[in-house]
Coordinates of C-alpha atoms and ligand atoms in Angstrom, one line a residue:
V1 CA 0.4 -10.1 -6.9
P2 CA 0.5 -6.5 -7.9
E3 CA -2.9 -4.7 -8.2
G4 CA -3.3 -1.3 -9.9
H5 CA -2.1 0.8 -7.0
T6 CA 1.3 -0.9 -7.3
A7 CA 1.7 0.3 -10.9
H8 CA 0.7 3.8 -10.0
R9 CA 3.2 3.9 -7.1
I10 CA 6.0 2.7 -9.5
A11 CA 5.0 5.4 -12.0
R12 CA 5.2 8.1 -9.4
E13 CA 8.5 6.9 -8.0
H14 CA 10.2 6.4 -11.4
T15 CA 9.0 9.8 -12.7
R16 CA 10.4 11.4 -9.6
R17 CA 13.7 9.6 -9.8
F18 CA 14.3 9.5 -13.6
G19 CA 11.9 12.0 -15.2
G20 CA 13.8 14.5 -17.4
S21 CA 17.1 12.5 -17.2
N22 CA 19.0 10.7 -19.9
L23 CA 19.1 7.0 -18.9
A24 CA 21.5 4.2 -19.5
V25 CA 19.2 1.4 -20.7
S26 CA 20.3 -2.3 -20.9
S27 CA 19.0 -5.8 -20.9
P28 CA 21.6 -8.1 -19.2
Q29 CA 19.2 -11.1 -19.7
G30 CA 19.2 -10.4 -23.4
R31 CA 15.5 -10.5 -24.1
F32 CA 15.1 -6.7 -24.5
T33 CA 18.5 -6.0 -26.1
D34 CA 17.5 -4.5 -29.4
A35 CA 15.1 -2.0 -27.8
A36 CA 17.6 -1.2 -25.0
L37 CA 20.3 -0.4 -27.6
R38 CA 17.9 2.0 -29.4
L39 CA 16.9 3.7 -26.1
D40 CA 20.3 3.8 -24.4
G41 CA 21.1 7.4 -23.5
A42 CA 17.6 8.7 -24.3
R43 CA 15.7 11.1 -22.1
L44 CA 12.8 9.7 -20.1
D45 CA 10.1 12.3 -19.9
R46 CA 7.7 10.6 -17.5
V47 CA 6.1 7.3 -16.5
E48 CA 2.3 6.8 -16.6
A49 CA 0.2 4.1 -15.2
Y50 CA -3.1 2.9 -16.6
G51 CA -4.6 0.0 -14.7
K52 CA -1.7 -2.4 -14.2
H53 CA 0.1 -1.2 -17.3
L54 CA 3.1 1.1 -17.2
F55 CA 4.2 3.4 -20.0
Y56 CA 7.8 4.8 -20.0
R57 CA 7.6 7.8 -22.3
F58 CA 11.1 8.5 -23.8
S59 CA 12.0 11.4 -26.1
G60 CA 11.3 10.9 -29.8
D61 CA 7.9 9.2 -29.2
R62 CA 9.4 6.0 -27.9
I63 CA 7.5 4.2 -25.2
V64 CA 8.4 1.2 -23.2
H65 CA 5.2 -0.7 -22.2
V66 CA 5.6 -2.8 -19.0
H67 CA 3.1 -5.2 -17.4
L68 CA 4.4 -6.9 -14.3
G69 CA 1.9 -9.8 -14.5
I70 CA 2.0 -12.2 -11.5
F71 CA 5.7 -12.5 -11.1
G72 CA 7.2 -9.3 -12.4
K73 CA 9.1 -7.0 -10.0
F74 CA 11.0 -3.8 -10.1
T75 CA 13.9 -3.2 -7.7
T76 CA 14.6 0.5 -7.4
A77 CA 17.4 1.9 -5.3
D78 CA 19.8 4.9 -4.8
G79 CA 23.4 4.8 -6.1
A80 CA 25.1 2.8 -8.8
P81 CA 23.7 -0.6 -9.7
P82 CA 25.4 -3.8 -8.6
P83 CA 26.7 -6.3 -11.2
P84 CA 23.6 -7.8 -12.9
I85 CA 22.4 -11.1 -11.5
G86 CA 19.4 -13.3 -12.3
E87 CA 16.9 -12.8 -15.2
L88 CA 17.3 -9.0 -15.5
R89 CA 15.1 -8.0 -18.4
M90 CA 15.6 -4.2 -18.3
R91 CA 17.9 -2.0 -16.3
L92 CA 17.5 1.8 -16.1
V93 CA 20.3 3.8 -14.7
G94 CA 19.8 7.5 -14.0
P95 CA 22.1 10.1 -12.4
T96 CA 21.5 9.1 -8.8
S97 CA 19.6 5.8 -8.8
Y98 CA 18.7 2.7 -10.8
A99 CA 15.7 0.4 -11.5
D100 CA 15.9 -3.3 -12.3
L101 CA 13.0 -5.2 -13.9
R102 CA 12.7 -8.9 -13.6
G103 CA 10.0 -11.4 -14.7
P104 CA 7.4 -9.1 -16.3
T105 CA 4.7 -10.4 -18.6
A106 CA 5.4 -7.5 -21.0
C107 CA 8.4 -5.3 -21.6
E108 CA 8.4 -3.9 -25.1
L109 CA 9.2 -0.8 -27.1
I110 CA 6.1 0.5 -28.8
T111 CA 4.8 3.5 -30.6
P112 CA 2.3 6.1 -29.3
D113 CA -0.4 4.5 -31.5
E114 CA 0.3 1.1 -30.0
A115 CA 0.2 2.6 -26.5
A116 CA -3.2 4.2 -27.3
A117 CA -4.5 0.8 -28.5
V118 CA -3.5 -0.8 -25.2
I119 CA -5.2 1.9 -23.2
A120 CA -8.3 1.7 -25.4
R121 CA -8.8 -1.9 -24.5
L122 CA -8.9 -1.0 -20.8
G123 CA -11.9 0.1 -18.8
P124 CA -11.8 3.1 -16.4
D125 CA -9.0 3.2 -13.9
P126 CA -10.3 4.4 -10.4
L127 CA -6.8 6.0 -9.8
R128 CA -7.0 8.2 -12.8
K129 CA -8.7 11.6 -12.8
D130 CA -9.9 11.1 -16.4
A131 CA -11.7 7.8 -15.5
D132 CA -15.3 7.5 -16.6
P133 CA -17.2 4.9 -14.6
D134 CA -19.9 4.7 -17.3
R135 CA -17.4 2.9 -19.6
G136 CA -17.3 0.1 -17.1
W137 CA -21.0 0.2 -16.7
A138 CA -21.6 -0.2 -20.4
R139 CA -19.8 -3.6 -20.3
L140 CA -21.2 -4.7 -16.9
A141 CA -24.9 -3.8 -17.5
K142 CA -25.4 -6.2 -20.4
S143 CA -23.2 -9.0 -19.2
R144 CA -24.3 -12.5 -18.2
L145 CA -21.0 -13.0 -16.3
E146 CA -21.0 -13.1 -12.5
M147 CA -19.9 -10.0 -10.6
G148 CA -16.9 -11.9 -9.1
A149 CA -15.6 -12.4 -12.6
L150 CA -16.6 -8.9 -13.9
M151 CA -14.7 -7.3 -11.0
L152 CA -11.5 -8.9 -12.3
D153 CA -12.2 -7.9 -15.9
Q154 CA -9.8 -5.1 -16.7
R155 CA -12.4 -3.7 -19.2
V156 CA -14.7 -3.1 -16.3
V157 CA -12.3 -1.8 -13.7
A158 CA -8.7 -1.3 -14.8
G159 CA -6.3 -2.1 -12.0
S160 CA -8.6 -4.3 -10.0
G161 CA -7.2 -7.6 -8.7
N162 CA -8.1 -10.5 -6.5
I163 CA -8.1 -8.7 -3.2
F164 CA -10.0 -5.7 -4.4
R165 CA -12.7 -7.8 -6.1
A166 CA -13.5 -9.8 -3.0
E167 CA -13.3 -6.9 -0.6
V168 CA -15.3 -4.4 -2.7
L169 CA -18.2 -6.9 -3.3
Y170 CA -18.3 -7.7 0.4
R171 CA -18.4 -4.0 1.4
A172 CA -21.2 -3.5 -1.2
G173 CA -23.1 -6.5 0.1
V174 CA -23.3 -7.9 -3.4
S175 CA -23.1 -11.6 -4.1
P176 CA -20.2 -12.5 -6.3
F177 CA -22.6 -14.9 -8.1
R178 CA -25.1 -12.2 -9.2
V179 CA -24.8 -11.5 -12.9
G180 CA -23.9 -8.1 -14.2
R181 CA -27.2 -7.6 -15.9
A182 CA -29.0 -8.0 -12.5
V183 CA -27.0 -5.0 -11.0
D184 CA -28.6 -1.6 -11.1
H185 CA -26.8 1.6 -11.9
P186 CA -26.7 3.1 -8.3
T187 CA -25.2 -0.2 -7.0
W188 CA -22.5 0.0 -9.7
L189 CA -21.7 3.7 -8.8
G190 CA -21.4 2.6 -5.2
I191 CA -19.0 -0.1 -6.1
W192 CA -17.0 2.3 -8.3
T193 CA -16.8 4.9 -5.6
D194 CA -15.6 2.3 -3.1
F195 CA -12.9 1.1 -5.6
R196 CA -11.7 4.6 -5.8
L197 CA -11.6 5.1 -2.0
L198 CA -9.8 1.8 -1.4
M199 CA -7.4 2.1 -4.3
R200 CA -6.4 5.7 -3.3
A201 CA -5.8 4.6 0.2
A202 CA -3.6 1.7 -1.1
F203 CA -1.8 4.1 -3.4
R204 CA -0.9 6.3 -0.4
S205 CA 0.1 3.6 2.0
G206 CA 1.3 0.8 -0.3
R207 CA -1.0 -1.6 1.6
I208 CA -4.6 -2.8 0.8
I209 CA -6.6 -2.3 4.0
T210 CA -10.4 -2.6 3.6
T211 CA -11.7 -3.0 7.1
E212 CA -13.3 -0.2 9.1
A213 CA -11.6 0.2 12.6
A214 CA -14.8 -0.9 14.4
D215 CA -14.7 -4.3 12.6
R216 CA -11.1 -5.1 13.6
E217 CA -10.1 -7.3 16.5
R218 CA -7.6 -4.6 17.4
P219 CA -9.4 -1.4 16.4
K220 CA -6.8 0.9 18.1
A221 CA -3.6 -0.6 16.6
R222 CA -1.7 2.2 15.0
T223 CA -0.5 -0.1 12.2
V224 CA -3.3 -2.4 11.1
P225 CA -2.0 -6.0 11.4
I226 CA -2.4 -8.1 8.2
D227 CA -4.9 -10.4 9.9
D228 CA -7.1 -7.4 10.6
A229 CA -6.8 -5.8 7.1
H230 CA -9.5 -7.7 5.2
Y231 CA -13.1 -8.8 5.5
V232 CA -13.1 -12.0 3.5
Y233 CA -9.8 -12.3 1.5
R234 CA -7.9 -15.4 2.8
R235 CA -10.3 -15.7 5.7
T236 CA -11.8 -19.1 4.7
G237 CA -13.6 -20.8 7.6
M238 CA -13.2 -17.8 9.9
P239 CA -16.3 -16.0 11.2
C240 CA -17.5 -12.9 9.3
R241 CA -16.5 -9.7 11.1
R242 CA -20.0 -8.4 10.9
C243 CA -22.4 -11.4 11.1
G244 CA -20.4 -14.3 12.3
S245 CA -21.1 -16.6 9.4
E246 CA -18.3 -18.8 8.1
I247 CA -16.4 -17.2 5.2
K248 CA -16.5 -19.3 2.1
T249 CA -14.1 -19.9 -0.7
T250 CA -14.3 -21.2 -4.3
V251 CA -12.6 -20.8 -7.6
Q252 CA -14.1 -18.1 -9.8
A253 CA -12.6 -16.7 -13.0
A254 CA -9.5 -19.0 -12.3
R255 CA -8.7 -17.3 -9.0
N256 CA -9.6 -18.0 -5.4
L257 CA -12.8 -16.1 -4.4
F258 CA -13.8 -15.4 -0.8
W259 CA -17.2 -14.2 0.4
C260 CA -19.7 -14.2 3.2
P261 CA -22.8 -16.1 2.3
T262 CA -25.0 -14.1 4.7
C263 CA -23.8 -10.5 4.1
Q264 CA -23.6 -11.2 0.3
A265 CA -26.7 -13.3 -0.1
V266 CA -28.0 -11.7 -3.3
Ligands
ZN1 ZN1 -21.3 -11.7 7.1

């Protein structure tokens, strides 16, 4: 499941590959055909990410809004594209490479006002320089919802997903069942700073690694193995890396939550 760093990596790569070029735009699947016809041959200026949302800014104030959702995926490669197969929603072809989009939750042509409205509904994005953590705090500080749910709420932290919510709460020593109203401002700022640290690392490497070397079974491995990458995520029944307690799981906010009942007691 893509988290925010995935969208930012796509935005960077697609800006590098396609920015400033006139693109052939098509929708072999047929569900984006009218918009593709209007965009075909237009210049793409740049691609921006905000949380998990992507905005392809074409000349003439035309924007394609993409949200990958759970199943969406871009395939990006050098050279000319192969004959289209599968449910290919949008194909972008530039001078030297192409990008194919399949299975997104959203792929729509919108205006700058509509893009601004999408962004206005999102909270601060830790991967953006313009992010203001107090916007997330304003929502969290008066909420009766539990932290495990709030850390998935895109109005609190844009770009957070199921791995980050579990791992950041563990690293902060905060119970996922504590309500937002019971969290103080310094604790929130610590959580926010950790989101930024972990998401920037994931943006650089393409992987979500949250463990400190000293807490890994193989602290010296040059490439961190996947079973050493997390503290609690998908470690149900295994001993906590720091205290040895059994890692627990439950469903919270419709997603599997993982936590250590000792390290995250309150
Ligand atoms: Zn523990």
